[in-house]
Short mmCIF file of C-alpha atoms in Angstrom, two decimals:
data_model
loop_
_atom_site.label_atom_id
_atom_site.label_comp_id
_atom_site.label_asym_id
_atom_site.label_seq_id
_atom_site.Cartn_x
_atom_site.Cartn_y
_atom_site.Cartn_z
CA MET K 1 81.29 78.20 121.50
CA ARG K 2 81.42 81.24 123.76
CA GLN K 3 84.48 83.50 123.66
CA LEU K 4 85.61 86.26 126.02
CA ALA K 5 88.03 89.17 125.53
CA SER K 6 88.98 92.10 127.74
CA THR K 7 90.99 95.33 127.64
CA TRP K 8 91.41 98.48 129.68
CA SER K 9 89.81 101.86 129.19
CA ALA K 10 88.99 104.82 131.45
CA ALA K 11 86.04 106.88 132.71
CA VAL K 12 86.55 110.57 133.45
CA VAL K 13 84.89 111.56 136.71
CA GLY K 14 85.26 115.24 137.50
CA VAL K 15 88.80 116.00 136.35
CA GLU K 16 90.18 112.56 137.27
CA ALA K 17 90.29 109.39 135.17
CA LEU K 18 89.39 106.04 136.74
CA PRO K 19 90.27 102.62 135.26
CA VAL K 20 87.50 100.66 133.56
CA GLU K 21 87.87 97.03 132.43
CA VAL K 22 85.99 96.40 129.20
CA GLU K 23 84.92 92.76 128.85
CA VAL K 24 83.18 91.49 125.72
CA ASP K 25 81.44 88.10 125.57
CA ALA K 26 80.06 86.66 122.34
CA GLY K 27 78.38 83.31 121.79
CA GLY K 28 75.26 81.44 120.72
CA GLY K 29 71.66 82.31 121.37
CA LYS K 30 69.26 84.86 120.01
CA GLU K 31 71.05 87.77 118.33
CA ASN K 32 71.31 90.74 120.65
CA PHE K 33 73.88 93.30 121.85
CA VAL K 34 73.75 94.71 125.36
CA VAL K 35 76.06 97.03 127.30
CA VAL K 36 76.02 96.71 131.09
CA GLY K 37 77.86 98.48 133.91
CA LEU K 38 75.87 101.63 134.78
CA ALA K 39 76.31 103.09 131.29
CA ASP K 40 74.55 106.28 130.18
CA THR K 41 72.71 106.75 126.89
CA ALA K 42 75.84 107.76 124.95
CA VAL K 43 77.56 104.53 125.98
CA LYS K 44 74.55 102.34 125.22
CA GLU K 45 74.26 103.90 121.75
CA SER K 46 77.77 102.62 121.03
CA ARG K 47 76.18 99.29 120.00
CA GLN K 48 75.02 100.72 116.67
CA ARG K 49 78.24 102.68 116.08
CA VAL K 50 80.45 99.69 116.89
CA LYS K 51 78.62 97.19 114.63
CA ALA K 52 78.60 99.63 111.71
CA ALA K 53 82.29 100.49 112.20
CA VAL K 54 83.28 96.81 112.35
CA TRP K 55 81.46 95.95 109.10
CA ASN K 56 82.63 99.09 107.25
CA SER K 57 86.24 98.44 108.27
CA GLY K 58 86.23 95.10 106.47
CA TYR K 59 85.71 92.84 109.50
CA SER K 60 82.82 90.57 110.44
CA CYS K 61 80.73 91.00 113.57
CA PRO K 62 80.05 87.93 115.80
CA VAL K 63 76.57 86.44 115.48
CA GLY K 64 74.52 85.72 118.59
CA PHE K 65 74.17 87.23 122.01
CA ILE K 66 76.89 89.86 122.67
CA THR K 67 77.51 91.36 126.11
CA ALA K 68 79.87 94.26 126.75
CA SER K 69 80.54 94.76 130.47
CA LEU K 70 82.16 97.89 131.90
CA ALA K 71 83.64 97.24 135.35
CA PRO K 72 83.40 98.35 138.11
CA ALA K 73 79.66 98.05 137.73
CA ASP K 74 78.84 100.70 140.37
CA LEU K 75 80.79 103.50 138.62
CA LYS K 76 78.66 105.57 136.27
CA LYS K 77 80.15 105.77 132.78
CA GLY K 78 79.41 108.46 130.25
CA GLY K 79 80.52 109.55 126.80
CA PRO K 80 81.55 107.69 123.65
CA CYS K 81 85.15 106.86 124.65
CA PHE K 82 84.33 103.13 125.06
CA ASP K 83 83.45 102.63 121.36
CA LEU K 84 86.96 101.62 120.29
CA PRO K 85 87.72 99.18 123.16
CA ILE K 86 84.31 97.47 122.70
CA ALA K 87 84.93 97.13 118.96
CA LEU K 88 88.39 95.65 119.54
CA GLY K 89 86.82 93.27 122.08
CA LEU K 90 84.38 92.07 119.42
CA LEU K 91 87.23 91.43 117.00
CA ALA K 92 89.14 89.52 119.69
CA CYS K 93 86.05 87.43 120.53
CA SER K 94 85.71 86.34 116.91
CA GLY K 95 89.42 85.55 116.61
CA GLN K 96 90.14 88.36 114.15
CA ILE K 97 92.82 89.85 116.46
CA SER K 98 94.77 88.46 119.42
CA SER K 99 92.83 88.58 122.69
CA ASP K 100 96.04 88.12 124.71
CA ASN K 101 97.65 91.21 123.19
CA LEU K 102 94.46 93.26 123.63
CA ALA K 103 94.49 92.74 127.41
CA GLU K 104 97.87 94.48 127.62
CA TRP K 105 96.67 97.83 126.26
CA MET K 106 94.56 100.76 127.47
CA VAL K 107 92.26 102.05 124.72
CA VAL K 108 89.96 105.07 124.29
CA GLY K 109 88.21 106.50 121.25
CA GLU K 110 84.85 107.28 119.65
CA LEU K 111 83.99 105.51 116.42
CA ALA K 112 82.36 106.93 113.33
CA LEU K 113 80.20 104.59 111.25
CA ASP K 114 83.01 104.22 108.69
CA GLY K 115 85.50 103.16 111.37
CA GLU K 116 87.25 106.51 111.81
CA VAL K 117 88.41 107.14 115.40
CA ARG K 118 87.27 110.50 116.74
CA ALA K 119 88.61 112.58 119.63
CA VAL K 120 87.41 112.12 123.21
CA ARG K 121 87.44 114.38 126.24
CA GLY K 122 89.87 114.04 129.13
CA ALA K 123 92.80 112.54 127.20
CA LEU K 124 95.36 114.18 129.50
CA ALA K 125 93.74 112.74 132.64
CA ILE K 126 93.55 109.31 130.94
CA ALA K 127 97.24 109.47 130.01
CA LEU K 128 98.13 110.29 133.62
CA LEU K 129 96.13 107.22 134.68
CA ALA K 130 97.84 104.99 132.11
CA ARG K 131 101.27 106.07 133.35
CA GLY K 132 100.58 104.53 136.74
CA ARG K 133 99.28 101.20 135.40
CA ARG K 134 101.04 98.14 133.95
CA VAL K 135 99.96 98.45 130.34
CA ARG K 136 101.94 98.26 127.12
CA GLY K 137 100.68 101.68 126.09
CA LEU K 138 97.68 103.93 125.51
CA ILE K 139 95.89 103.88 122.16
CA VAL K 140 94.22 107.24 121.48
CA PRO K 141 92.67 109.07 118.52
CA VAL K 142 95.14 111.07 116.43
CA ALA K 143 93.34 114.26 117.45
CA ASN K 144 94.21 113.57 121.11
CA ALA K 145 97.84 112.56 120.51
CA ALA K 146 99.44 115.96 121.21
CA GLU K 147 97.48 116.37 124.44
CA ALA K 148 98.17 112.86 125.75
CA SER K 149 101.85 112.93 124.77
CA ALA K 150 102.49 115.79 127.20
CA VAL K 151 102.58 113.08 129.91
CA GLU K 152 106.00 111.50 130.21
CA GLY K 153 106.52 107.85 131.11
CA VAL K 154 103.70 106.31 129.07
CA ARG K 155 103.69 105.14 125.45
CA ILE K 156 101.05 107.01 123.45
CA VAL K 157 99.98 105.38 120.16
CA PRO K 158 97.68 107.48 117.96
CA VAL K 159 95.36 105.73 115.48
CA ARG K 160 93.19 107.09 112.68
CA ASP K 161 90.66 104.27 112.37
CA LEU K 162 89.58 100.90 113.71
CA ARG K 163 91.75 98.96 111.24
CA GLU K 164 94.91 100.77 112.42
CA ALA K 165 94.02 100.03 116.05
CA ALA K 166 93.49 96.34 115.25
CA GLU K 167 96.83 96.14 113.44
CA VAL K 168 98.59 97.78 116.41
CA ILE K 169 97.10 95.16 118.74
CA ASP K 170 98.18 92.32 116.43
CA GLY K 171 101.63 93.77 115.85
CA LYS K 172 101.05 93.90 112.09
CA MET K 173 101.60 97.67 112.03
CA ILE K 174 104.73 99.16 113.57
CA SER K 175 103.12 101.63 115.94
CA SER K 176 104.71 105.08 115.96
CA PRO K 177 104.45 106.55 119.45
CA ALA K 178 103.50 110.23 119.55
CA PRO K 179 106.58 112.43 120.12
CA GLN K 180 106.92 113.61 123.69
CA LYS K 181 108.47 116.84 124.92
CA LYS K 182 111.00 116.11 127.60
CA GLY K 183 111.63 118.62 130.35
CA ALA K 184 109.62 121.53 128.96
CA SER K 185 110.81 124.82 130.33
CA LEU K 186 108.63 127.50 131.79
CA GLU K 187 109.10 129.66 128.69
CA GLU K 188 108.06 126.77 126.43
CA VAL K 189 104.85 126.29 128.38
CA SER K 190 103.62 129.88 128.40
CA SER K 191 104.09 132.87 126.19
CA GLY K 192 103.04 135.09 129.07
CA GLY K 193 99.82 136.59 127.74
CA GLY K 194 97.77 137.17 124.63
CA GLY K 195 97.88 140.05 122.15
CA GLU K 196 96.47 142.67 124.53
CA ASP K 197 99.03 145.08 126.05
CA PHE K 198 98.88 147.69 128.81
CA SER K 199 100.76 150.15 126.60
CA GLU K 200 97.48 150.61 124.69
CA VAL K 201 95.69 151.97 127.78
CA LYS K 202 95.78 155.77 127.99
CA GLY K 203 95.85 157.36 131.45
CA GLN K 204 94.41 155.55 134.51
CA GLU K 205 97.84 155.33 136.14
CA ALA K 206 96.40 154.81 139.63
CA VAL K 207 94.26 151.89 138.41
CA LYS K 208 97.22 150.35 136.57
CA ARG K 209 99.23 150.54 139.78
CA ALA K 210 96.45 148.76 141.68
CA LEU K 211 96.18 146.04 139.02
CA GLU K 212 99.94 145.49 139.21
CA ILE K 213 99.57 144.95 142.97
CA ALA K 214 96.67 142.57 142.34
CA ALA K 215 98.68 140.56 139.81
CA ALA K 216 101.72 140.42 142.10
CA GLY K 217 99.75 138.93 145.00
CA ASN K 218 96.90 137.21 143.07
CA HIS K 219 94.37 139.52 144.75
CA ASN K 220 90.71 139.92 143.75
CA VAL K 221 89.63 143.28 142.31
CA LEU K 222 86.43 145.29 141.92
CA MET K 223 86.44 148.29 139.56
CA ILE K 224 83.70 150.93 139.76
CA GLY K 225 83.41 153.64 137.14
CA PRO K 226 81.20 155.21 134.45
CA PRO K 227 80.85 153.72 130.95
CA GLY K 228 83.86 154.37 128.74
CA SER K 229 86.33 154.73 131.60
CA GLY K 230 88.27 151.65 130.45
CA LYS K 231 87.24 148.99 132.99
CA SER K 232 86.81 146.18 130.46
CA MET K 233 89.90 147.24 128.53
CA LEU K 234 92.02 147.08 131.69
CA ALA K 235 90.57 143.72 132.76
CA LYS K 236 91.22 142.10 129.39
CA ARG K 237 94.88 143.09 129.59
CA LEU K 238 95.35 141.73 133.09
CA PRO K 239 96.51 138.24 131.92
CA SER K 240 99.35 139.93 130.02
CA ILE K 241 101.00 141.03 133.30
CA LEU K 242 100.39 137.83 135.27
CA PRO K 243 103.40 135.51 135.73
CA ARG K 244 103.98 132.90 133.03
CA MET K 245 102.34 129.57 133.75
CA SER K 246 104.50 126.86 135.25
CA LEU K 247 104.42 123.34 133.81
CA GLU K 248 102.38 122.11 136.79
CA GLU K 249 99.83 124.93 136.42
CA SER K 250 99.58 124.21 132.69
CA PHE K 251 98.85 120.52 133.39
CA GLU K 252 96.12 121.36 135.90
CA THR K 253 94.46 123.88 133.59
CA THR K 254 94.73 121.64 130.53
CA ARG K 255 93.09 118.75 132.38
CA ILE K 256 90.04 120.90 133.19
CA HIS K 257 89.73 122.27 129.64
CA SER K 258 90.17 118.77 128.22
CA VAL K 259 87.30 117.41 130.33
CA ALA K 260 85.15 120.35 129.20
CA GLY K 261 86.02 119.68 125.54
CA LEU K 262 87.56 123.12 125.02
CA LEU K 263 91.06 122.16 123.86
CA ARG K 264 92.15 123.00 120.34
CA SER K 265 93.09 119.80 118.52
CA GLU K 266 96.46 121.18 117.43
CA GLY K 267 97.59 122.16 120.91
CA SER K 268 98.92 119.83 123.59
CA LEU K 269 98.76 122.14 126.62
CA VAL K 270 97.01 125.34 127.69
CA ARG K 271 99.97 127.72 127.49
CA ASP K 272 98.43 131.05 128.52
CA ARG K 273 96.44 131.88 131.62
CA PRO K 274 92.68 131.56 130.97
CA PHE K 275 90.49 134.65 130.77
CA ARG K 276 86.82 133.81 131.24
CA SER K 277 84.16 136.50 130.86
CA PRO K 278 80.64 134.98 131.09
CA HIS K 279 77.55 137.04 130.27
CA HIS K 280 75.49 138.34 133.18
CA THR K 281 72.58 136.06 132.21
CA ILE K 282 74.61 132.96 133.15
CA SER K 283 72.95 130.48 135.52
CA ASP K 284 74.30 129.31 138.87
CA ILE K 285 75.21 125.93 137.34
CA GLY K 286 76.94 127.56 134.37
CA LEU K 287 79.07 129.64 136.72
CA ILE K 288 79.88 127.11 139.41
CA GLY K 289 79.51 123.85 137.47
CA GLY K 290 77.08 120.97 137.82
CA SER K 291 74.25 119.47 135.74
CA ALA K 292 73.17 115.81 136.03
CA ASN K 293 76.73 114.68 135.27
CA PRO K 294 78.76 117.37 137.08
CA ALA K 295 81.02 119.27 134.68
CA PRO K 296 83.37 122.19 135.37
CA GLY K 297 81.81 125.66 135.32
CA GLU K 298 83.31 129.04 134.55
CA VAL K 299 85.06 129.27 137.93
CA SER K 300 86.96 126.06 137.19
CA LEU K 301 87.67 126.97 133.57
CA ALA K 302 89.33 130.12 134.97
CA HIS K 303 91.65 128.03 137.20
CA HIS K 304 95.10 129.70 137.34
CA GLY K 305 93.69 132.57 135.31
CA VAL K 306 91.17 135.42 135.50
CA LEU K 307 87.38 135.32 135.97
CA PHE K 308 85.96 138.66 134.79
CA LEU K 309 82.36 139.56 135.58
CA ASP K 310 81.34 142.75 133.80
CA GLU K 311 78.24 144.66 134.96
CA LEU K 312 78.45 142.81 138.29
CA PRO K 313 75.08 143.96 139.78
CA GLU K 314 73.28 142.58 136.71
CA PHE K 315 74.23 138.99 137.65
CA LYS K 316 71.64 137.06 139.63
CA ARG K 317 72.15 137.34 143.38
CA SER K 318 72.21 133.56 143.74
CA ALA K 319 74.94 133.26 141.08
CA LEU K 320 77.13 135.78 142.88
CA GLU K 321 76.68 134.14 146.25
CA VAL K 322 77.91 130.75 145.00
CA LEU K 323 81.26 132.45 144.37
CA ARG K 324 81.97 132.55 148.10
CA GLN K 325 83.40 129.03 148.40
CA PRO K 326 85.79 129.17 145.42
CA LEU K 327 86.96 132.68 146.38
CA GLU K 328 87.76 131.47 149.88
CA ASP K 329 88.92 127.86 149.32
CA GLY K 330 90.17 127.78 145.73
CA GLN K 331 87.88 124.87 144.87
CA VAL K 332 84.20 124.12 144.44
CA THR K 333 82.30 121.06 145.68
CA ILE K 334 79.24 119.90 143.73
CA SER K 335 76.82 117.37 145.21
CA ARG K 336 74.43 115.45 142.99
CA ALA K 337 72.52 112.18 143.24
CA SER K 338 75.32 110.52 141.24
CA GLY K 339 77.90 111.61 143.81
CA THR K 340 80.01 114.49 145.09
CA MET K 341 82.79 116.00 143.01
CA THR K 342 85.36 118.67 143.76
CA PHE K 343 86.75 120.85 140.97
CA PRO K 344 89.78 123.15 141.38
CA ALA K 345 88.88 126.84 141.10
CA ARG K 346 91.82 129.00 142.15
CA PHE K 347 91.40 132.06 139.99
CA MET K 348 91.85 135.81 140.20
CA PHE K 349 88.42 137.46 140.40
CA VAL K 350 87.89 140.79 138.62
CA GLY K 351 84.54 142.55 138.76
CA ALA K 352 83.46 145.73 136.97
CA MET K 353 80.36 147.82 137.49
CA ASN K 354 78.82 151.22 137.04
CA PRO K 355 78.25 153.32 140.18
CA SER K 356 74.50 153.64 139.52
CA PRO K 357 71.73 152.39 137.19
CA ARG K 358 72.28 155.46 135.02
CA GLY K 359 75.97 154.65 134.79
CA TYR K 360 77.43 157.67 136.56
CA PHE K 361 78.17 158.81 140.09
CA GLU K 362 74.96 160.38 141.40
CA ASN K 363 74.46 163.49 143.46
CA ARG K 364 72.81 163.40 146.87
CA SER K 365 69.27 163.74 145.50
CA ASN K 366 69.67 160.49 143.55
CA GLY K 367 71.89 158.78 146.10
CA GLN K 368 69.21 156.37 147.32
CA ALA K 369 68.78 154.82 143.85
CA ALA K 370 72.54 154.44 143.52
CA ARG K 371 72.83 152.76 146.92
CA LYS K 372 70.01 150.36 146.06
CA TYR K 373 71.81 149.45 142.86
CA LEU K 374 75.17 148.96 144.51
CA ASN K 375 73.76 147.01 147.43
CA LYS K 376 73.05 144.14 145.03
CA ILE K 377 76.63 143.15 145.88
CA SER K 378 76.46 141.58 149.33
CA GLY K 379 78.81 142.49 152.16
CA PRO K 380 80.25 138.95 152.51
CA LEU K 381 81.15 138.93 148.80
CA LEU K 382 82.74 142.37 149.06
CA ASP K 383 84.82 141.22 152.00
CA ARG K 384 86.37 138.57 149.76
CA ILE K 385 87.50 141.18 147.23
CA ASP K 386 90.86 142.65 148.20
CA LEU K 387 90.99 145.87 146.16
CA HIS K 388 88.07 148.20 145.45
CA LEU K 389 89.02 150.71 142.75
CA GLU K 390 87.35 153.83 141.45
CA VAL K 391 87.96 154.17 137.72
CA PRO K 392 87.29 157.83 136.79
CA ALA K 393 86.09 159.01 133.40
CA MET K 394 88.87 159.79 130.94
CA LYS K 395 89.71 163.37 130.01
CA HIS K 396 90.00 164.39 126.36
CA GLU K 397 93.67 165.27 126.62
CA GLN K 398 94.41 161.81 128.01
CA LEU K 399 92.57 160.08 125.17
CA LEU K 400 94.39 162.17 122.54
CA ALA K 401 97.84 161.66 124.07
CA GLU K 402 100.23 159.91 121.66
CA ALA K 403 102.84 158.72 124.15
CA PRO K 404 102.34 154.98 124.81
CA GLY K 405 101.98 153.74 128.37
CA GLU K 406 104.21 151.25 130.12
CA SER K 407 104.25 147.89 128.35
CA SER K 408 102.86 144.68 129.82
CA CYS K 409 106.30 143.08 129.52
CA THR K 410 107.83 145.70 131.82
CA ILE K 411 105.04 145.41 134.38
CA ARG K 412 105.12 141.61 134.26
CA SER K 413 108.85 141.57 135.05
CA ARG K 414 108.14 143.40 138.33
CA VAL K 415 105.21 141.09 139.08
CA GLU K 416 107.35 137.99 138.51
CA ARG K 417 110.07 139.32 140.81
CA ALA K 418 107.48 139.85 143.54
CA ARG K 419 106.08 136.34 143.00
CA GLU K 420 109.58 134.87 143.25
CA VAL K 421 110.04 136.61 146.61
CA GLN K 422 106.77 135.06 147.79
CA ARG K 423 107.74 131.56 146.61
CA GLU K 424 111.02 131.79 148.50
CA ARG K 425 109.25 133.04 151.61
CA PHE K 426 106.70 130.21 151.71
CA GLY K 427 109.17 127.50 150.66
CA LYS K 428 109.05 124.81 147.96
CA GLY K 429 106.94 122.39 149.98
CA SER K 430 104.19 124.92 150.70
CA THR K 431 100.86 124.93 148.85
CA ILE K 432 100.85 128.74 149.11
CA TYR K 433 102.43 130.53 146.15
CA ALA K 434 100.91 134.05 146.48
CA ASN K 435 100.11 136.42 149.32
CA ALA K 436 96.37 136.27 148.68
CA GLN K 437 96.38 132.63 149.82
CA MET K 438 97.79 133.33 153.29
CA GLY K 439 95.75 132.26 156.31
CA PRO K 440 95.57 133.98 159.73
CA ARG K 441 98.58 132.05 161.03
CA ASP K 442 100.68 133.07 158.02
CA LEU K 443 99.63 136.71 158.44
CA ARG K 444 100.87 136.82 162.01
CA ARG K 445 104.23 135.39 160.92
CA ARG K 446 104.70 137.26 157.64
CA VAL K 447 103.29 140.72 158.50
CA PRO K 448 104.72 141.83 161.83
CA MET K 449 103.47 145.29 162.87
CA ASP K 450 104.88 147.94 165.18
CA ARG K 451 102.80 150.18 167.47
CA GLU K 452 102.21 152.86 164.79
CA ALA K 453 100.99 150.31 162.27
CA LYS K 454 98.59 148.77 164.78
CA ALA K 455 97.24 152.21 165.62
CA LEU K 456 96.66 152.94 161.93
CA LEU K 457 94.79 149.69 161.42
CA SER K 458 92.74 150.18 164.57
CA GLY K 459 91.63 153.61 163.37
CA ALA K 460 90.78 152.26 159.93
CA MET K 461 88.64 149.48 161.36
CA SER K 462 86.77 151.92 163.57
CA ASN K 463 86.23 154.69 161.00
CA LEU K 464 85.48 152.47 158.02
CA SER K 465 83.55 149.72 159.86
CA LEU K 466 85.81 147.06 158.41
CA SER K 467 85.23 143.39 159.21
CA ALA K 468 87.87 140.98 160.47
CA ARG K 469 88.05 139.47 156.98
CA ALA K 470 88.63 142.94 155.49
CA LEU K 471 91.49 143.45 157.96
CA ASP K 472 93.12 140.25 156.71
CA ARG K 473 92.77 141.48 153.13
CA ILE K 474 94.50 144.74 154.01
CA LEU K 475 97.44 142.91 155.55
CA LYS K 476 97.78 140.64 152.51
CA VAL K 477 97.75 143.58 150.09
CA ALA K 478 100.25 145.48 152.28
CA ARG K 479 102.57 142.47 152.17
CA THR K 480 102.35 142.46 148.35
CA ILE K 481 103.06 146.21 148.14
CA ALA K 482 106.15 145.66 150.29
CA ASP K 483 107.26 142.81 148.01
CA LEU K 484 106.95 145.06 144.94
CA ALA K 485 109.03 147.66 146.76
CA GLU K 486 111.58 144.93 147.60
CA SER K 487 111.11 145.66 151.29
CA GLU K 488 111.49 142.87 153.81
CA LYS K 489 109.30 144.70 156.33
CA VAL K 490 105.78 146.02 155.86
CA LEU K 491 106.08 149.74 156.48
CA LEU K 492 103.49 152.34 157.41
CA ASP K 493 103.32 153.61 153.80
CA HIS K 494 102.54 150.11 152.56
CA LEU K 495 99.68 149.76 155.04
CA ALA K 496 98.30 153.19 154.19
CA GLU K 497 98.19 152.35 150.47
CA ALA K 498 96.53 149.00 151.20
CA ILE K 499 93.86 150.67 153.37
CA GLN K 500 92.90 153.11 150.63
CA TYR K 501 91.93 150.16 148.43
CA ARG K 502 89.27 149.22 151.03
CA THR K 503 87.62 152.62 151.38
CA LEU K 504 85.62 152.75 148.17
CA ASP K 505 82.94 150.28 149.24
CA ARG K 506 82.42 152.08 152.58
CA GLN K 507 82.17 155.52 150.96
CA ILE K 508 79.42 154.36 148.61
CA TRP K 509 77.72 151.57 150.55
CA GLY K 510 77.97 153.11 153.99
#
């Protein structure tokens, strides 16, 4: 006699979870076990894991021809998250648990051979999917409980092994839903930075000022200076002056890190802004994302945080050029034979480089070698970087000074005030939350200029050979400088300071 059981699970595609109905049919015929529904190798290998887990958990496995179908059939499924729902389907087919109760749940989990339920990727996205569906609850591995429970409005039931999951389905075990945090505040989500602090940086006051402007408006930065001038030290402390993450930003970032398998098991949400610093040998796919089953790359893992590329000219030219789309659009689109996926990638870009192959500013006799080195950074990429900063070598008296610099907490308070001004200006319904995101229409409305300001910009464009995109960057930075100064209007001084952050590339590259 043939028997059929079904339950719900989910497939993570990109950073979204899509519903998958898991149907298991067991009956007579030659003994075999097949998994159908466009499943990859990891899913097909679940047959051996499931049978071993069922036997080692004290249950019996149906004898005969077993078919596990994952619908819809045209959606490619990957990963081991279907182990647990298939195993529960087998138990329901053989009458060892209730098939009616099983159909009311959504289930995910990888099985060990002894029946232990292991963590899966994308639990946050799966919990968001379960919230919008008519299911009794979501059964997840214990290791994913904290992550999934961050989603309100859905019952999360963590299980340690297959036997616990079966008892939850049958109602024999009183399931204890994972505790959920209601109404988390902004302070609860983010601590506002790691252990690095700007007070540890000696000197470089002009560069600190520029980085404060960059943080206030979410502007991209390029630092040029000799070895030992503090470029990497300054970049690593940049997250400590960025605004604390909002709950929405934390959800978006956590979802990406969950899909990539980078979440710590004890943490439910990514609380601090990411800081990603890939090595210069990274491939195009590693930076932008991709592979046969498209996964998020470094630009997406830096979403709502900082992407730091040290020794910028050492990166492959092709890797740098793929940064154009995310720098401009805040997202990256990856096309593969399996389909097209879009990953969010709204990050703050920080680059650091030496002024020449030797590491120091060259004199005129060696200027050609320096220009060849620096020209590895293309003009279109430079145009997408708002502030170009010269980081001079430190003097001995500065390094030996004992007085600490201004703390990150103090700088961050000014940055957060400027961000609040920007949020009020753009309004709650706007997708723009920082000046760097303004388009041409917003610039005309938000940065009105008088005759003197227009004359200054006209002269700058002529003398420095600035592009139209560079002009937009100047106006955005000037608007941020005015916000830090708590000025409603963009004054001539604000424009002049913004222009000086565009001169470095023309002095060296010109």
